[in-house]
Coordinates of C-alpha atoms in Angstrom, one line a residue:
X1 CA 0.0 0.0 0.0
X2 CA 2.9 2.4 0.9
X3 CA 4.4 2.2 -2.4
X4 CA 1.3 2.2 -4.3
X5 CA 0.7 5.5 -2.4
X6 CA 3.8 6.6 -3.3
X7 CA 3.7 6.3 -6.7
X8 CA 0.4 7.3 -7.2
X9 CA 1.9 10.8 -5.3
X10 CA 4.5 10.7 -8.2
X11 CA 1.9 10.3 -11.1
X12 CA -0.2 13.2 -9.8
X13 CA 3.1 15.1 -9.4
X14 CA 3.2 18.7 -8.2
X15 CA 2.4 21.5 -10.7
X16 CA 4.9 24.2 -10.9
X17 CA 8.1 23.9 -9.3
X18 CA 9.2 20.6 -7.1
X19 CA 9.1 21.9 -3.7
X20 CA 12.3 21.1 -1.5
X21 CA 10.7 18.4 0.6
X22 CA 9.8 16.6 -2.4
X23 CA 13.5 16.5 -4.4
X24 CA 14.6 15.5 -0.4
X25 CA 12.0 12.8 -0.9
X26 CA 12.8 11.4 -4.1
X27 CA 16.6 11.2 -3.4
X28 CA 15.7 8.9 -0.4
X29 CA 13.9 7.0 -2.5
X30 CA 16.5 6.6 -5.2
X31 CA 19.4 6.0 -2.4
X32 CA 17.5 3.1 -1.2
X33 CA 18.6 0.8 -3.8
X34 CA 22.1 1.7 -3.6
X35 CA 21.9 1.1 0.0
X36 CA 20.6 -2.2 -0.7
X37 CA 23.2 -3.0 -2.8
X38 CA 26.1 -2.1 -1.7
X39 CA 26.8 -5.3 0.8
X40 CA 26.7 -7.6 -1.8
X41 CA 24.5 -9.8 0.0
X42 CA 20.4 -8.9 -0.2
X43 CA 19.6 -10.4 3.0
X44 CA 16.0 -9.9 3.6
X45 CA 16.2 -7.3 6.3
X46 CA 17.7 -5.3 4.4
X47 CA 14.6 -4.1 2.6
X48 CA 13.4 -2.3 5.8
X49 CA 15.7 0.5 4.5
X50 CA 12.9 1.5 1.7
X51 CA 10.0 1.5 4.4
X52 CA 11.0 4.9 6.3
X53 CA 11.0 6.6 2.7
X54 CA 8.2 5.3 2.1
X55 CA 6.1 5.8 4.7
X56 CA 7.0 9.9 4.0
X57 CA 6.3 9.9 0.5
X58 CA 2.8 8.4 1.0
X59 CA 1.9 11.0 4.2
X60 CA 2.6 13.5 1.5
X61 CA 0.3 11.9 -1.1
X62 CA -2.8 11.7 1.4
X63 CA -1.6 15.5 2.6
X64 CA -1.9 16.2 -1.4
X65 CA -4.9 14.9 -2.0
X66 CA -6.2 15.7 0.6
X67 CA -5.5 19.6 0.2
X68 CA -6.2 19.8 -3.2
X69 CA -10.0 17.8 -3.4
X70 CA -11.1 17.7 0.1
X71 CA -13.1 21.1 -0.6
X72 CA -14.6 20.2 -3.7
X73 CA -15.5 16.2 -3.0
X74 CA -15.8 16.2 0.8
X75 CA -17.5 12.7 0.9
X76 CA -15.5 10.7 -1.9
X77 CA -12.4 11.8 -0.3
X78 CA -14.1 10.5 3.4
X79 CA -14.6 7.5 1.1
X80 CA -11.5 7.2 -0.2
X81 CA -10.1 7.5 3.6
X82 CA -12.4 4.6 4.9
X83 CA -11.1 2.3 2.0
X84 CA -7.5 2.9 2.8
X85 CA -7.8 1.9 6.2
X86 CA -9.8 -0.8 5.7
X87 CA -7.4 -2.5 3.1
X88 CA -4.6 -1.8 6.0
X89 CA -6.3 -3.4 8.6
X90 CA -7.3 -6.6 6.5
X91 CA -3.5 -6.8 5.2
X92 CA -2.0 -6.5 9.0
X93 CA -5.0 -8.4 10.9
X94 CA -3.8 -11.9 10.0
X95 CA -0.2 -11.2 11.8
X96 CA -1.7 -10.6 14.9
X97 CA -2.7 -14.0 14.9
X98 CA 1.6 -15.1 15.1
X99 CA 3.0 -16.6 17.5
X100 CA 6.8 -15.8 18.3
X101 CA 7.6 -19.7 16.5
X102 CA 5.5 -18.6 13.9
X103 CA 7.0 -15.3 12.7
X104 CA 10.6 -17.2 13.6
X105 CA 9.7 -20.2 11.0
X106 CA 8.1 -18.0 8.4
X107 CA 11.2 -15.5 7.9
X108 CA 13.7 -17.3 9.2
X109 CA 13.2 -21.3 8.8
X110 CA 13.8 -23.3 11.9
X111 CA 17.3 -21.9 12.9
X112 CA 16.6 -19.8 15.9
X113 CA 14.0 -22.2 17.2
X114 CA 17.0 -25.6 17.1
X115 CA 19.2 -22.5 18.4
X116 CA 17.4 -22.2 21.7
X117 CA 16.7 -26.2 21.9
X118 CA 20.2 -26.8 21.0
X119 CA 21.3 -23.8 24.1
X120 CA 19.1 -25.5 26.7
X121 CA 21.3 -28.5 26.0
X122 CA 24.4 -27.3 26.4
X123 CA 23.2 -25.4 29.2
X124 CA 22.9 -29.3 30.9
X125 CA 25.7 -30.9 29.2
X126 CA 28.6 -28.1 31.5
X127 CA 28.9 -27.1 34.6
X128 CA 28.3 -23.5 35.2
X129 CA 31.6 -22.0 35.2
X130 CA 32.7 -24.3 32.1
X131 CA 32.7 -21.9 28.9
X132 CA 31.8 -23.1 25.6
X133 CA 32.9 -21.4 21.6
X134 CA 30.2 -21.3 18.8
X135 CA 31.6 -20.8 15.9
X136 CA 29.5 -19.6 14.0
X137 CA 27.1 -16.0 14.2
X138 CA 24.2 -17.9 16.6
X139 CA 25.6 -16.3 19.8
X140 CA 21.8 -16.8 21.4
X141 CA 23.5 -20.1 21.9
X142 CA 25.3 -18.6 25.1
X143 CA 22.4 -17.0 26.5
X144 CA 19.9 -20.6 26.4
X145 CA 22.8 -22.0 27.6
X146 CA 23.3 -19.7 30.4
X147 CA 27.2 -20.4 30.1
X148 CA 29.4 -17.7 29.0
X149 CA 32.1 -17.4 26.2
X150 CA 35.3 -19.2 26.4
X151 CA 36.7 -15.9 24.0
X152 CA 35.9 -12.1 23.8
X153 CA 35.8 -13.1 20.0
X154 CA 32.1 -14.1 19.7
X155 CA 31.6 -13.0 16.5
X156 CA 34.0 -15.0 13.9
X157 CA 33.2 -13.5 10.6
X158 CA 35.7 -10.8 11.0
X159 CA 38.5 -14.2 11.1
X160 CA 37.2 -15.6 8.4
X161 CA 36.6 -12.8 6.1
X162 CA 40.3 -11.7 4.3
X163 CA 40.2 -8.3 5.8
X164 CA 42.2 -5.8 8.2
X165 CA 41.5 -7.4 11.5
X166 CA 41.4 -11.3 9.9
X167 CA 44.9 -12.2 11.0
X168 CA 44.7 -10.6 14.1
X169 CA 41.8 -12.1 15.0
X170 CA 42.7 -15.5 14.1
X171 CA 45.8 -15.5 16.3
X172 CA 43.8 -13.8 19.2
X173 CA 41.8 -17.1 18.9
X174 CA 44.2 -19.2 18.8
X175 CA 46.3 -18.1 21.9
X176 CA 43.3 -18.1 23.9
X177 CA 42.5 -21.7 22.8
X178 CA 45.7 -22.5 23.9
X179 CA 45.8 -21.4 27.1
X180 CA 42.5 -22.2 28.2
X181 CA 40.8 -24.6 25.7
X182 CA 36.7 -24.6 26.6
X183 CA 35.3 -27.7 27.2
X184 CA 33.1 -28.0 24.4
X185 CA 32.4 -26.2 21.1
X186 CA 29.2 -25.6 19.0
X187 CA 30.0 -25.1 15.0
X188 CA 27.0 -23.7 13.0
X189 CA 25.6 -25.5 10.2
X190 CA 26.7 -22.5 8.0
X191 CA 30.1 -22.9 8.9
X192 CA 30.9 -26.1 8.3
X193 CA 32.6 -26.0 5.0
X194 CA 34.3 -22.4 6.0
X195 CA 37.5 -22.6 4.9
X196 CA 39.7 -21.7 8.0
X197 CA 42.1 -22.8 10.2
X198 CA 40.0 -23.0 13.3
X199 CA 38.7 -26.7 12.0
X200 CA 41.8 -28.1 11.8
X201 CA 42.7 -27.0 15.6
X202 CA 38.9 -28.2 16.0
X203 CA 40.0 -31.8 15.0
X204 CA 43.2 -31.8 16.3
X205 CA 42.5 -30.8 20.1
X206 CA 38.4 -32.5 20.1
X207 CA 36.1 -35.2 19.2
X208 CA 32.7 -35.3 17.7
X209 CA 30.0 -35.2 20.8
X210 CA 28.3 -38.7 20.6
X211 CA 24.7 -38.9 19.4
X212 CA 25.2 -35.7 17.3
X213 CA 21.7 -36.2 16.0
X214 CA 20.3 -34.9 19.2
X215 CA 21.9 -31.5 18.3
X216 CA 21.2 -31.2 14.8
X217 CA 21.7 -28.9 12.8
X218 CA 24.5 -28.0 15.0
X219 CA 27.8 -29.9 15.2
X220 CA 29.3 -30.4 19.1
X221 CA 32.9 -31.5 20.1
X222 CA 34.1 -32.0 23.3
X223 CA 37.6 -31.4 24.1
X224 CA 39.9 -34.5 24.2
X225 CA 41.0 -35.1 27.8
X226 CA 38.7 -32.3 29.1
X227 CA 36.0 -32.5 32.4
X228 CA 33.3 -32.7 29.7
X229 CA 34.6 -35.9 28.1
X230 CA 34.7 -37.4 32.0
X231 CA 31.1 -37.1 32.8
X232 CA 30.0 -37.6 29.2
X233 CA 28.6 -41.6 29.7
X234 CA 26.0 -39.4 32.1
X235 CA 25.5 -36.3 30.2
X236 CA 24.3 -38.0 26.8
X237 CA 21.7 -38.9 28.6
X238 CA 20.1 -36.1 29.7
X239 CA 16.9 -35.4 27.8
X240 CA 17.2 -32.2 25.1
X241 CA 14.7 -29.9 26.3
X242 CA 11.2 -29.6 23.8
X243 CA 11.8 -26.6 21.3
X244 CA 8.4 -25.0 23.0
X245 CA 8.4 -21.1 24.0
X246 CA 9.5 -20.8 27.3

């Protein structure tokens, strides 16, 4: 509706000379795609970018119209008014009806939801002063979990990405592997085939968490020789907690 607002605004046009706020308007609006596009990557949320210009292109439209037929067609432009909010509120009624899994599955797929089921899990596999790594972006991981980073790097991209800071990074996370090696660490599904260094120390310093199924779509390893891998005839055990809301 916004846009068909919007361009309807732009058809009309203004007669005379564009005023300021309009040229201001319209040069949103053309930035938007360049703001879109400039990442590279046209991730879905990105597209929120066009709804603030938007939204101010078709207020002025209604203000237009408004102010130039409200005087001579009082009740078609009442009529006109009615319609508009009526199409709103049929379009936006059927979200109220959501839940939070809901809204999760339907723009997102399952990940956030195995992300909390998965963090519950961890959250009984340590102890609570034993630190755990994900390597990967789902950091919600360490709040289900309740257990805290084993490094101030929680956000790996920036290793893995050739960049200023990728080198630096990568050694930051290996010396602090080195001197105090978490027990366990969770690798997202998207980072499996990341080509990095990290997996090889991953394979050379842990083993595969038995029934790996149970944590799906993540992959767990626990470290060789570690308190985890001790208590872990026990821990496997322990039921994954239901993906409900909680």
């Amino acid at each position: 509706p916004l846009l068909s607002i919007a361009v309807l605004g732009a058809a009309l046009g203004e007669r005379g000379k564009p005023s300021r706020h309009g040229a201001l308007i319209l040069a949103l609006l053309l930035a938007c795609p360049v703001m879109v596009a400039l990442p590279g990557q046209f991730y879905m949320h990105y597209y929120q970018i066009w709804l603030a210009p938007l939204a101010v292109a078709a207020a002025r439209t209604l203000d237009g119209i408004h102010s130039r037929f409200d005087k001579d067609f009082p009740t078609p432009m009442k009529m006109f008014a009615g319609a508009l909010l009526a199409l709103l509120v049929a379009l936006q009624i059927p979200f109220y009806n959501f839940g939070p899994e809901d809204w999760s599955r339907t723009k997102y797929g399952s990940v956030f939801i195995e992300t909390r089921r998965v963090g519950k899990s961890i959250g009984t596999l340590l102890l609570p002063e034993e630190k755990f790594f994900v390597w990967g972006l789902e950091t919600s991981l360490y709040f289900y979990s309740r257990r805290r980073p084993a490094t101030g790097l929680v956000w790996p991209e920036r290793a893995i990405n050739k960049g200023p800071v990728s080198e630096e990074d990568t050694e930051r996370l290996q010396n602090e592997f080195s001197r105090n090696p978490p027990e366990l660490v969770a690798v997202s599904p998207y980072y499996t085939t990341k080509k990095h260094v990290f997996m090889d120390w991953v394979r050379a310093w842990y083993e595969p968490l038995p029934d790996g199924q149970l944590y799906a779509p993540f992959k767990l390893y626990y470290h060789r020789g570690g308190a985890l891998e001790k208590r872990l005839p026990a821990s496997i055990k322990t039921k994954i907690p239901e993906s409900g809301v909680s």
